[in-house]
Amino acid sequence: MNPKKPNRRGFLKGGAAVAGLAAGAVQSAKGQAPAVATINRKSTKEEIAYGDRSRFVTSLREPAEGRPSPDAFGLTFHVVTPIGESVGSITPSALHYVAAHRGFYVPDIDPKEHRLMIHGMVDRPFTFTMDDLKRMPSVTRVHFVECIGNRSKPGHKTVAQTHGMTSNSEWTGVLLSTLLKECGVQSGASWMVAEGAEEIKGASSIPLSKGMDDCLVAYAQNGEPVRPQQGFPLRLVVPGFEGIYQTKYLRRVKVVDRYYMTYNDYGHLQKDPKVVSLTEQIGPKSVITFPAAGQKLAGGPGYYEISGLAWSGGGAIKRVEVSTDGGKSWKDAEFRTPQYRMAHTRFALPWTWDGKECELLSRCTDELGTVQPSREQIAKFWNEPFTPQYRVKGADNSIQPWKIASDGSVHNGFSNA
Ligand SMILES: Nc1nc2c(c(=O)[nH]1)N[C@H]1C(S)=C(S)[C@@H](COP(=O)(O)O)O[C@H]1N2
Ligand SMILES: [Mo]
């Protein structure tokens, strides 16, 4: 077997690649499955009615580093998804990251009482019940949500902390354009303001052209009603835009003819006049989720599959390249999931680690042809000096370097760059 080109049959037959696999796998390759004690546990009534995961599965959300959740005023709440333990491209709903401006007080909304009002510059203002919405033509689409706070800082020690404020779900609902057409948008309308049911409205001004394009009023997430922390019973999905636009507990859309300042602008206003307050379209971004910071190549030198996620606000991911030598050379990764537009896409690259220190990078290209930049390139674009502390303006979609030490431990490349 060519060690540079491992193939899957090679593992089962033994040989060079298998030497790097865990002892258990080698055993089964020899036809001796490790003995497993079978414990029959009676399911509880609750488990039968609504399943639970195995007690051996321990992936959990955790507070975003440096952001106590809730904060001292009980106001903001940011928990990250364990992205380093992710497989495939769908984030389990229970592990979707959470960003809430109202602390951990999740609105407790009875869907029978919930209404969505569409008004402002429309011919026929309308108030929809949940039943009304479910009678309309439905669409199901896979999209990511990402918070502007999703940025790798030198102090971050795990990939959950550097990249865990993005998640990906299959959303089902009605296209906002279907509802807007029903209401009859008046000429001269150019913006819309979406509002949530909390007293802090979760409102943002969104270009009406986006509302008429692909925004989704979603009542379901991954085949079940949207979770309370994601906006039950109704959330706006604004594909590819910064998370703050994706109003949870959606109760009102006002069609207007100018940009309205909202609480969200207040929270995001920047002193730098070169920076827009909110980021509409998130640029192409990727991250290797294995091997990644906080993890270890536990089996020592040998075969591993480098695996990661790529996504873009600009559409579908067309290409992902991976470097295992700090950017000197790049190889095209393979896709492991469909490349939906504005959605996480899983990529992978077979790799044999020689046991030496090295640096892993991934960079993606989206359907617009935009290539994910390095932090140095972004600093250069803004004519600013680059340091590991360099803070990217707007959404940070820069290339993440992972440094692998000779003991197989993986570290954030921005920490000692
Ligand atoms: N009503 C409401 N909508 C909201 C928010 C909120 O606090 N209230 N937070 C926003 C922010 S900042 C982000 S990043 C996303 C996070 O969505 P999630 O909590 O489902 O991950 O929701 C947005 N929509
Ligand atoms: Mo956010």
Short mmCIF file of C-alpha atoms and ligand atoms in Angstrom, two decimals:
data_model
loop_
_atom_site.label_atom_id
_atom_site.label_comp_id
_atom_site.label_asym_id
_atom_site.label_seq_id
_atom_site.Cartn_x
_atom_site.Cartn_y
_atom_site.Cartn_z
CA MET A 1 0.00 0.00 0.00
CA ASN A 2 1.25 3.44 -0.87
CA PRO A 3 1.58 5.24 2.50
CA LYS A 4 0.96 8.59 0.78
CA LYS A 5 -2.39 7.41 -0.51
CA PRO A 6 -4.08 5.41 2.21
CA ASN A 7 -7.28 3.67 1.21
CA ARG A 8 -10.02 2.36 3.44
CA ARG A 9 -9.49 -1.31 2.57
CA GLY A 10 -5.95 -0.89 3.80
CA PHE A 11 -7.15 -0.42 7.38
CA LEU A 12 -9.06 -3.62 7.44
CA LYS A 13 -6.25 -5.65 5.91
CA GLY A 14 -3.63 -4.23 8.23
CA GLY A 15 -0.41 -2.70 6.96
CA ALA A 16 1.27 0.67 7.38
CA ALA A 17 -1.80 2.78 7.98
CA VAL A 18 -3.19 0.50 10.68
CA ALA A 19 -0.04 0.87 12.79
CA GLY A 20 -1.32 4.32 13.70
CA LEU A 21 -4.81 3.22 14.69
CA ALA A 22 -5.94 2.54 18.24
CA ALA A 23 -5.18 -0.89 19.67
CA GLY A 24 -8.88 -1.85 19.74
CA ALA A 25 -9.20 -1.37 16.01
CA VAL A 26 -6.13 -3.50 15.38
CA GLN A 27 -7.63 -6.24 17.49
CA SER A 28 -10.81 -6.30 15.50
CA ALA A 29 -8.73 -6.34 12.33
CA LYS A 30 -7.38 -9.65 13.59
CA GLY A 31 -10.92 -10.89 14.09
CA GLN A 32 -10.98 -10.65 17.87
CA ALA A 33 -13.64 -8.16 18.83
CA PRO A 34 -13.04 -6.83 22.35
CA ALA A 35 -15.41 -8.35 24.88
CA VAL A 36 -18.28 -6.04 25.79
CA ALA A 37 -20.45 -6.55 28.82
CA THR A 38 -24.06 -6.36 27.70
CA ILE A 39 -26.11 -4.61 30.30
CA ASN A 40 -29.80 -4.59 29.63
CA ARG A 41 -31.28 -1.48 31.10
CA LYS A 42 -35.00 -0.97 31.10
CA SER A 43 -36.05 2.20 29.29
CA THR A 44 -38.04 4.66 31.31
CA LYS A 45 -41.44 5.82 30.09
CA GLU A 46 -39.89 9.20 29.25
CA GLU A 47 -37.13 7.62 27.19
CA ILE A 48 -39.66 5.60 25.24
CA ALA A 49 -41.82 8.67 24.59
CA TYR A 50 -38.91 11.02 23.75
CA GLY A 51 -35.48 9.48 23.32
CA ASP A 52 -32.32 10.52 25.06
CA ARG A 53 -28.68 10.11 24.03
CA SER A 54 -26.41 7.50 25.57
CA ARG A 55 -24.95 8.37 28.97
CA PHE A 56 -21.55 7.77 27.39
CA VAL A 57 -22.03 10.68 24.98
CA THR A 58 -20.88 13.85 26.68
CA SER A 59 -20.72 16.69 24.10
CA LEU A 60 -22.02 19.83 25.77
CA ARG A 61 -22.42 23.53 25.09
CA GLU A 62 -20.35 25.80 27.30
CA PRO A 63 -20.11 29.55 27.95
CA ALA A 64 -18.12 31.48 25.37
CA GLU A 65 -14.71 32.28 26.83
CA GLY A 66 -14.35 35.70 28.40
CA ARG A 67 -18.13 36.12 28.33
CA PRO A 68 -19.75 34.93 31.53
CA SER A 69 -23.20 33.69 30.63
CA PRO A 70 -25.33 35.27 31.87
CA ASP A 71 -23.19 38.37 32.41
CA ALA A 72 -23.17 40.36 35.67
CA PHE A 73 -26.36 42.18 34.64
CA GLY A 74 -28.07 38.99 33.53
CA LEU A 75 -28.23 40.54 30.11
CA THR A 76 -26.18 38.67 27.57
CA PHE A 77 -25.86 34.99 27.18
CA HIS A 78 -23.48 33.31 24.75
CA VAL A 79 -22.91 29.59 24.74
CA VAL A 80 -20.84 27.83 22.10
CA THR A 81 -21.51 24.59 20.25
CA PRO A 82 -18.91 21.78 20.73
CA ILE A 83 -17.84 22.14 17.10
CA GLY A 84 -14.69 20.04 17.68
CA GLU A 85 -16.89 16.99 18.29
CA SER A 86 -19.11 17.63 15.27
CA VAL A 87 -19.58 15.13 12.46
CA GLY A 88 -21.45 15.57 9.20
CA SER A 89 -22.92 19.04 8.75
CA ILE A 90 -26.09 19.28 10.87
CA THR A 91 -25.72 20.61 14.42
CA PRO A 92 -27.94 18.68 16.84
CA SER A 93 -30.64 21.17 17.92
CA ALA A 94 -29.79 20.66 21.59
CA LEU A 95 -26.21 21.73 20.86
CA HIS A 96 -26.97 24.77 18.62
CA TYR A 97 -25.01 27.77 19.94
CA VAL A 98 -27.09 30.40 21.73
CA ALA A 99 -26.74 34.18 21.63
CA ALA A 100 -29.39 36.04 23.58
CA HIS A 101 -29.63 39.67 24.57
CA ARG A 102 -32.09 38.86 27.30
CA GLY A 103 -29.87 36.60 29.33
CA PHE A 104 -31.09 33.09 29.94
CA TYR A 105 -34.72 34.17 30.17
CA VAL A 106 -36.18 32.29 27.25
CA PRO A 107 -39.59 33.62 26.24
CA ASP A 108 -42.24 31.02 27.11
CA ILE A 109 -44.57 31.44 24.14
CA ASP A 110 -47.79 29.52 23.63
CA PRO A 111 -47.89 28.94 19.85
CA LYS A 112 -51.69 29.16 19.92
CA GLU A 113 -51.38 32.74 21.15
CA HIS A 114 -48.45 33.69 18.91
CA ARG A 115 -49.01 36.04 15.96
CA LEU A 116 -46.84 37.42 13.16
CA MET A 117 -47.88 40.86 11.96
CA ILE A 118 -46.70 42.21 8.61
CA HIS A 119 -47.43 45.89 8.16
CA GLY A 120 -45.94 49.25 7.15
CA MET A 121 -45.68 49.91 3.42
CA VAL A 122 -47.98 47.08 2.33
CA ASP A 123 -51.44 47.21 0.71
CA ARG A 124 -52.94 44.54 2.99
CA PRO A 125 -51.41 44.41 6.49
CA PHE A 126 -51.93 40.92 7.86
CA THR A 127 -51.63 39.13 11.19
CA PHE A 128 -50.81 35.43 10.75
CA THR A 129 -51.44 32.71 13.32
CA MET A 130 -49.14 29.70 13.44
CA ASP A 131 -51.92 27.67 11.78
CA ASP A 132 -52.13 30.23 8.96
CA LEU A 133 -48.39 29.92 8.40
CA LYS A 134 -48.48 26.13 8.36
CA ARG A 135 -51.18 26.18 5.66
CA MET A 136 -48.92 28.11 3.30
CA PRO A 137 -46.45 26.50 0.87
CA SER A 138 -43.50 25.29 2.95
CA VAL A 139 -39.81 25.17 2.14
CA THR A 140 -37.03 23.23 3.85
CA ARG A 141 -33.48 24.49 3.62
CA VAL A 142 -30.17 23.90 5.35
CA HIS A 143 -28.53 27.12 6.59
CA PHE A 144 -25.90 28.17 9.08
CA VAL A 145 -26.27 30.87 11.71
CA GLU A 146 -23.10 32.62 12.90
CA CYS A 147 -22.60 35.31 15.53
CA ILE A 148 -20.25 38.23 14.87
CA GLY A 149 -18.59 37.20 18.13
CA ASN A 150 -17.31 34.03 16.44
CA ARG A 151 -13.65 35.03 16.22
CA SER A 152 -10.45 33.25 17.21
CA LYS A 153 -8.51 35.06 19.93
CA PRO A 154 -4.95 34.23 21.08
CA GLY A 155 -6.29 33.19 24.51
CA HIS A 156 -8.67 30.59 23.05
CA LYS A 157 -7.48 27.06 23.71
CA THR A 158 -10.16 24.96 21.99
CA VAL A 159 -11.89 25.01 18.62
CA ALA A 160 -15.22 25.33 20.47
CA GLN A 161 -13.99 28.69 21.79
CA THR A 162 -12.47 29.89 18.50
CA HIS A 163 -15.29 28.74 16.18
CA GLY A 164 -18.24 27.46 18.26
CA MET A 165 -20.56 30.40 17.66
CA THR A 166 -21.87 28.97 14.41
CA SER A 167 -24.32 26.12 13.92
CA ASN A 168 -26.15 24.58 10.99
CA SER A 169 -29.74 23.34 10.86
CA GLU A 170 -32.35 22.15 8.43
CA TRP A 171 -35.00 24.87 8.74
CA THR A 172 -38.62 24.45 7.62
CA GLY A 173 -41.08 27.28 7.24
CA VAL A 174 -42.55 29.74 4.75
CA LEU A 175 -40.53 32.04 2.52
CA LEU A 176 -40.92 35.59 3.78
CA SER A 177 -41.42 36.60 0.12
CA THR A 178 -44.60 34.46 0.05
CA LEU A 179 -45.99 36.46 3.00
CA LEU A 180 -44.81 39.82 1.64
CA LYS A 181 -46.44 39.13 -1.75
CA GLU A 182 -49.65 38.17 0.07
CA CYS A 183 -49.55 41.57 1.79
CA GLY A 184 -48.60 43.49 -1.38
CA VAL A 185 -45.40 45.52 -0.93
CA GLN A 186 -45.84 49.16 -1.99
CA SER A 187 -43.50 50.88 -4.41
CA GLY A 188 -40.83 52.93 -2.68
CA ALA A 189 -40.36 50.36 0.09
CA SER A 190 -36.70 49.44 0.48
CA TRP A 191 -36.05 48.11 4.00
CA MET A 192 -37.82 45.98 6.58
CA VAL A 193 -37.51 45.80 10.34
CA ALA A 194 -37.99 42.40 12.00
CA GLU A 195 -38.95 42.27 15.67
CA GLY A 196 -38.96 39.53 18.29
CA ALA A 197 -41.34 39.04 21.19
CA GLU A 198 -38.96 40.03 24.01
CA GLU A 199 -38.91 43.57 25.32
CA ILE A 200 -35.49 43.85 23.71
CA LYS A 201 -36.74 43.39 20.22
CA GLY A 202 -33.96 41.53 18.43
CA ALA A 203 -34.78 43.90 15.58
CA SER A 204 -32.58 44.80 12.67
CA SER A 205 -33.08 46.73 9.45
CA ILE A 206 -32.78 44.26 6.59
CA PRO A 207 -32.72 45.19 2.88
CA LEU A 208 -36.16 44.41 1.45
CA SER A 209 -34.44 42.79 -1.54
CA LYS A 210 -33.09 40.14 0.85
CA GLY A 211 -36.56 39.71 2.36
CA MET A 212 -37.99 39.14 -1.14
CA ASP A 213 -35.18 36.73 -1.99
CA ASP A 214 -34.47 33.85 0.40
CA CYS A 215 -35.46 34.78 3.97
CA LEU A 216 -37.34 32.05 5.75
CA VAL A 217 -39.94 32.36 8.51
CA ALA A 218 -39.07 29.07 10.20
CA TYR A 219 -41.26 27.06 12.55
CA ALA A 220 -39.18 23.89 12.47
CA GLN A 221 -35.53 23.00 12.99
CA ASN A 222 -34.10 19.58 12.17
CA GLY A 223 -37.52 17.97 11.86
CA GLU A 224 -39.08 19.27 15.07
CA PRO A 225 -40.46 22.61 16.21
CA VAL A 226 -37.74 25.30 16.57
CA ARG A 227 -36.19 24.97 20.05
CA PRO A 228 -37.09 27.66 22.62
CA GLN A 229 -33.46 28.86 22.71
CA GLN A 230 -33.52 29.19 18.92
CA GLY A 231 -36.75 31.21 18.83
CA PHE A 232 -39.81 28.98 19.38
CA PRO A 233 -42.34 29.20 17.87
CA LEU A 234 -41.04 31.29 14.95
CA ARG A 235 -37.69 32.61 13.83
CA LEU A 236 -36.47 34.58 10.87
CA VAL A 237 -33.64 32.93 8.95
CA VAL A 238 -31.66 35.41 6.85
CA PRO A 239 -29.32 33.09 4.95
CA GLY A 240 -25.68 34.09 5.07
CA PHE A 241 -26.17 37.27 7.09
CA GLU A 242 -24.68 37.89 10.53
CA GLY A 243 -26.59 36.03 13.27
CA ILE A 244 -28.06 39.16 14.80
CA TYR A 245 -30.42 39.57 11.79
CA GLN A 246 -32.01 36.18 12.40
CA THR A 247 -34.73 37.41 14.73
CA LYS A 248 -35.99 34.81 17.19
CA TYR A 249 -39.57 34.82 18.59
CA LEU A 250 -40.49 36.70 15.39
CA ARG A 251 -43.74 38.65 15.85
CA ARG A 252 -43.55 41.62 13.50
CA VAL A 253 -42.09 42.66 10.16
CA LYS A 254 -42.51 46.29 9.24
CA VAL A 255 -41.89 47.28 5.62
CA VAL A 256 -40.30 50.73 5.45
CA ASP A 257 -38.55 53.12 3.07
CA ARG A 258 -35.35 53.80 5.00
CA TYR A 259 -32.86 52.24 7.37
CA TYR A 260 -34.27 52.25 10.91
CA MET A 261 -31.83 52.45 13.81
CA THR A 262 -32.55 49.65 16.29
CA TYR A 263 -31.24 48.28 19.56
CA ASN A 264 -29.00 46.01 17.50
CA ASP A 265 -27.25 49.02 15.92
CA TYR A 266 -26.79 50.44 19.39
CA GLY A 267 -25.01 47.28 20.49
CA HIS A 268 -22.86 47.14 17.36
CA LEU A 269 -22.00 50.78 16.61
CA GLN A 270 -18.32 51.19 15.76
CA LYS A 271 -16.20 54.30 16.17
CA ASP A 272 -14.21 53.43 13.06
CA PRO A 273 -15.96 55.14 10.13
CA LYS A 274 -14.61 52.48 7.74
CA VAL A 275 -16.67 49.81 9.47
CA VAL A 276 -20.35 49.23 8.87
CA SER A 277 -22.21 48.56 12.09
CA LEU A 278 -23.70 45.22 11.07
CA THR A 279 -22.26 42.65 8.68
CA GLU A 280 -24.71 41.65 6.02
CA GLN A 281 -22.98 38.89 4.12
CA ILE A 282 -20.52 36.67 5.97
CA GLY A 283 -17.45 35.87 3.84
CA PRO A 284 -16.20 32.37 3.00
CA LYS A 285 -14.92 30.69 6.16
CA SER A 286 -13.61 27.27 7.08
CA VAL A 287 -12.08 25.54 10.07
CA ILE A 288 -10.47 22.18 10.63
CA THR A 289 -12.48 20.56 13.45
CA PHE A 290 -10.12 17.57 13.72
CA PRO A 291 -7.29 17.78 14.53
CA ALA A 292 -8.00 21.12 16.21
CA ALA A 293 -6.99 23.12 19.28
CA GLY A 294 -7.69 21.27 22.52
CA GLN A 295 -7.40 17.84 20.84
CA LYS A 296 -4.59 15.32 20.55
CA LEU A 297 -3.42 12.91 17.86
CA ALA A 298 -3.69 10.20 20.47
CA GLY A 299 -2.51 7.31 18.33
CA GLY A 300 0.89 8.87 17.61
CA PRO A 301 2.27 9.08 14.06
CA GLY A 302 0.24 7.46 11.29
CA TYR A 303 -2.98 7.82 9.38
CA TYR A 304 -5.67 10.35 10.31
CA GLU A 305 -8.52 11.99 8.45
CA ILE A 306 -8.33 15.77 8.62
CA SER A 307 -11.95 16.93 8.85
CA GLY A 308 -13.59 20.33 8.97
CA LEU A 309 -16.45 22.63 8.07
CA ALA A 310 -16.68 25.36 5.42
CA TRP A 311 -19.47 27.88 4.84
CA SER A 312 -20.13 31.22 3.16
CA GLY A 313 -22.72 33.97 3.16
CA GLY A 314 -21.99 34.27 -0.57
CA GLY A 315 -23.49 30.90 -1.54
CA ALA A 316 -22.24 27.35 -1.92
CA ILE A 317 -18.72 26.22 -1.10
CA LYS A 318 -16.92 25.25 -4.32
CA ARG A 319 -13.49 24.31 -3.06
CA VAL A 320 -11.60 23.66 0.18
CA GLU A 321 -7.83 23.43 0.28
CA VAL A 322 -5.83 22.09 3.20
CA SER A 323 -2.18 22.70 4.03
CA THR A 324 -0.20 20.55 6.44
CA ASP A 325 3.01 22.60 6.11
CA GLY A 326 1.93 26.04 7.29
CA GLY A 327 0.76 27.22 3.87
CA LYS A 328 3.75 26.22 1.71
CA SER A 329 1.66 23.72 -0.23
CA TRP A 330 -2.08 23.08 -0.50
CA LYS A 331 -4.17 20.04 -1.42
CA ASP A 332 -7.82 19.96 -2.45
CA ALA A 333 -10.00 18.41 0.26
CA GLU A 334 -12.94 16.13 -0.56
CA PHE A 335 -16.54 17.00 0.25
CA ARG A 336 -18.36 14.71 2.64
CA THR A 337 -21.80 16.39 2.52
CA PRO A 338 -23.84 18.19 -0.15
CA GLN A 339 -22.69 21.78 -0.74
CA TYR A 340 -25.88 23.66 0.06
CA ARG A 341 -25.91 27.44 -0.29
CA MET A 342 -25.17 29.40 2.92
CA ALA A 343 -24.71 26.15 4.83
CA HIS A 344 -21.97 24.25 6.59
CA THR A 345 -20.23 21.78 4.29
CA ARG A 346 -18.08 18.96 5.67
CA PHE A 347 -14.68 18.48 4.02
CA ALA A 348 -11.99 15.91 4.67
CA LEU A 349 -8.47 15.01 3.60
CA PRO A 350 -6.66 11.73 4.25
CA TRP A 351 -3.32 12.44 5.98
CA THR A 352 -0.40 10.54 7.41
CA TRP A 353 1.27 12.38 10.28
CA ASP A 354 5.03 11.82 10.43
CA GLY A 355 5.19 12.70 14.14
CA LYS A 356 6.92 16.04 13.54
CA GLU A 357 5.72 19.53 14.52
CA CYS A 358 3.59 21.03 11.80
CA GLU A 359 0.92 23.61 11.05
CA LEU A 360 -2.49 22.79 9.55
CA LEU A 361 -4.59 25.33 7.66
CA SER A 362 -7.76 25.23 5.61
CA ARG A 363 -9.08 27.79 3.14
CA CYS A 364 -12.26 27.70 1.11
CA THR A 365 -13.62 29.31 -2.03
CA ASP A 366 -17.32 30.02 -2.53
CA GLU A 367 -19.45 30.12 -5.67
CA LEU A 368 -18.69 33.82 -6.12
CA GLY A 369 -15.02 32.87 -6.43
CA THR A 370 -14.14 34.63 -3.17
CA VAL A 371 -11.23 32.94 -1.37
CA GLN A 372 -11.03 32.86 2.43
CA PRO A 373 -8.21 35.26 3.42
CA SER A 374 -5.47 34.95 6.00
CA ARG A 375 -5.38 37.46 8.86
CA GLU A 376 -2.22 38.98 7.37
CA GLN A 377 -4.04 39.57 4.08
CA ILE A 378 -6.94 41.24 5.91
CA ALA A 379 -4.56 43.53 7.83
CA LYS A 380 -2.82 44.39 4.57
CA PHE A 381 -6.16 45.18 2.93
CA TRP A 382 -6.85 47.72 5.70
CA ASN A 383 -3.25 48.99 5.57
CA GLU A 384 -2.68 48.07 9.18
CA PRO A 385 0.19 46.23 10.90
CA PHE A 386 -0.42 42.54 11.56
CA THR A 387 -0.01 41.05 15.05
CA PRO A 388 -1.58 37.88 16.46
CA GLN A 389 -3.87 40.21 18.40
CA TYR A 390 -5.08 41.84 15.16
CA ARG A 391 -8.84 42.21 15.35
CA VAL A 392 -10.61 41.74 12.03
CA LYS A 393 -13.25 44.38 11.37
CA GLY A 394 -16.76 43.01 10.96
CA ALA A 395 -17.15 39.24 10.68
CA ASP A 396 -13.80 37.46 11.08
CA ASN A 397 -13.55 34.81 8.36
CA SER A 398 -9.77 34.50 8.48
CA ILE A 399 -7.83 31.25 8.03
CA GLN A 400 -7.26 29.45 11.35
CA PRO A 401 -3.78 27.97 11.89
CA TRP A 402 -3.51 24.88 14.13
CA LYS A 403 -0.05 23.98 15.44
CA ILE A 404 0.66 20.33 16.09
CA ALA A 405 3.38 19.62 18.67
CA SER A 406 5.57 16.51 18.50
CA ASP A 407 3.51 14.92 21.31
CA GLY A 408 0.45 15.20 19.04
CA SER A 409 -1.24 18.00 21.02
CA VAL A 410 -2.93 20.67 18.92
CA HIS A 411 -2.74 24.41 19.69
CA ASN A 412 -4.21 27.67 18.49
CA GLY A 413 -1.70 29.07 15.98
CA PHE A 414 -2.63 32.64 16.91
CA SER A 415 -1.43 32.10 20.50
CA ASN A 416 2.28 32.03 19.74
CA ALA A 417 2.37 33.22 16.13
N1 LIG B 1 -35.34 37.94 19.54
C1 LIG B 1 -34.02 37.77 19.49
N2 LIG B 1 -33.46 37.40 18.34
C2 LIG B 1 -32.13 37.22 18.27
C3 LIG B 1 -31.30 37.45 19.40
C4 LIG B 1 -31.92 37.82 20.62
O1 LIG B 1 -31.28 38.00 21.64
N3 LIG B 1 -33.29 37.97 20.63
N4 LIG B 1 -29.93 37.28 19.27
C5 LIG B 1 -29.38 37.42 17.91
C6 LIG B 1 -27.97 37.07 17.78
S1 LIG B 1 -26.84 38.21 18.29
C7 LIG B 1 -27.57 35.91 17.16
S2 LIG B 1 -25.92 35.62 16.86
C8 LIG B 1 -28.54 34.87 16.77
C9 LIG B 1 -28.21 33.59 17.50
O2 LIG B 1 -29.12 32.57 17.22
P1 LIG B 1 -29.15 31.28 18.14
O3 LIG B 1 -29.24 31.72 19.58
O4 LIG B 1 -30.30 30.48 17.68
O5 LIG B 1 -27.84 30.58 17.91
O6 LIG B 1 -29.88 35.23 17.06
C10 LIG B 1 -30.19 36.61 16.90
N5 LIG B 1 -31.60 36.80 17.09
MO MO B 2 -24.72 37.51 17.66
#
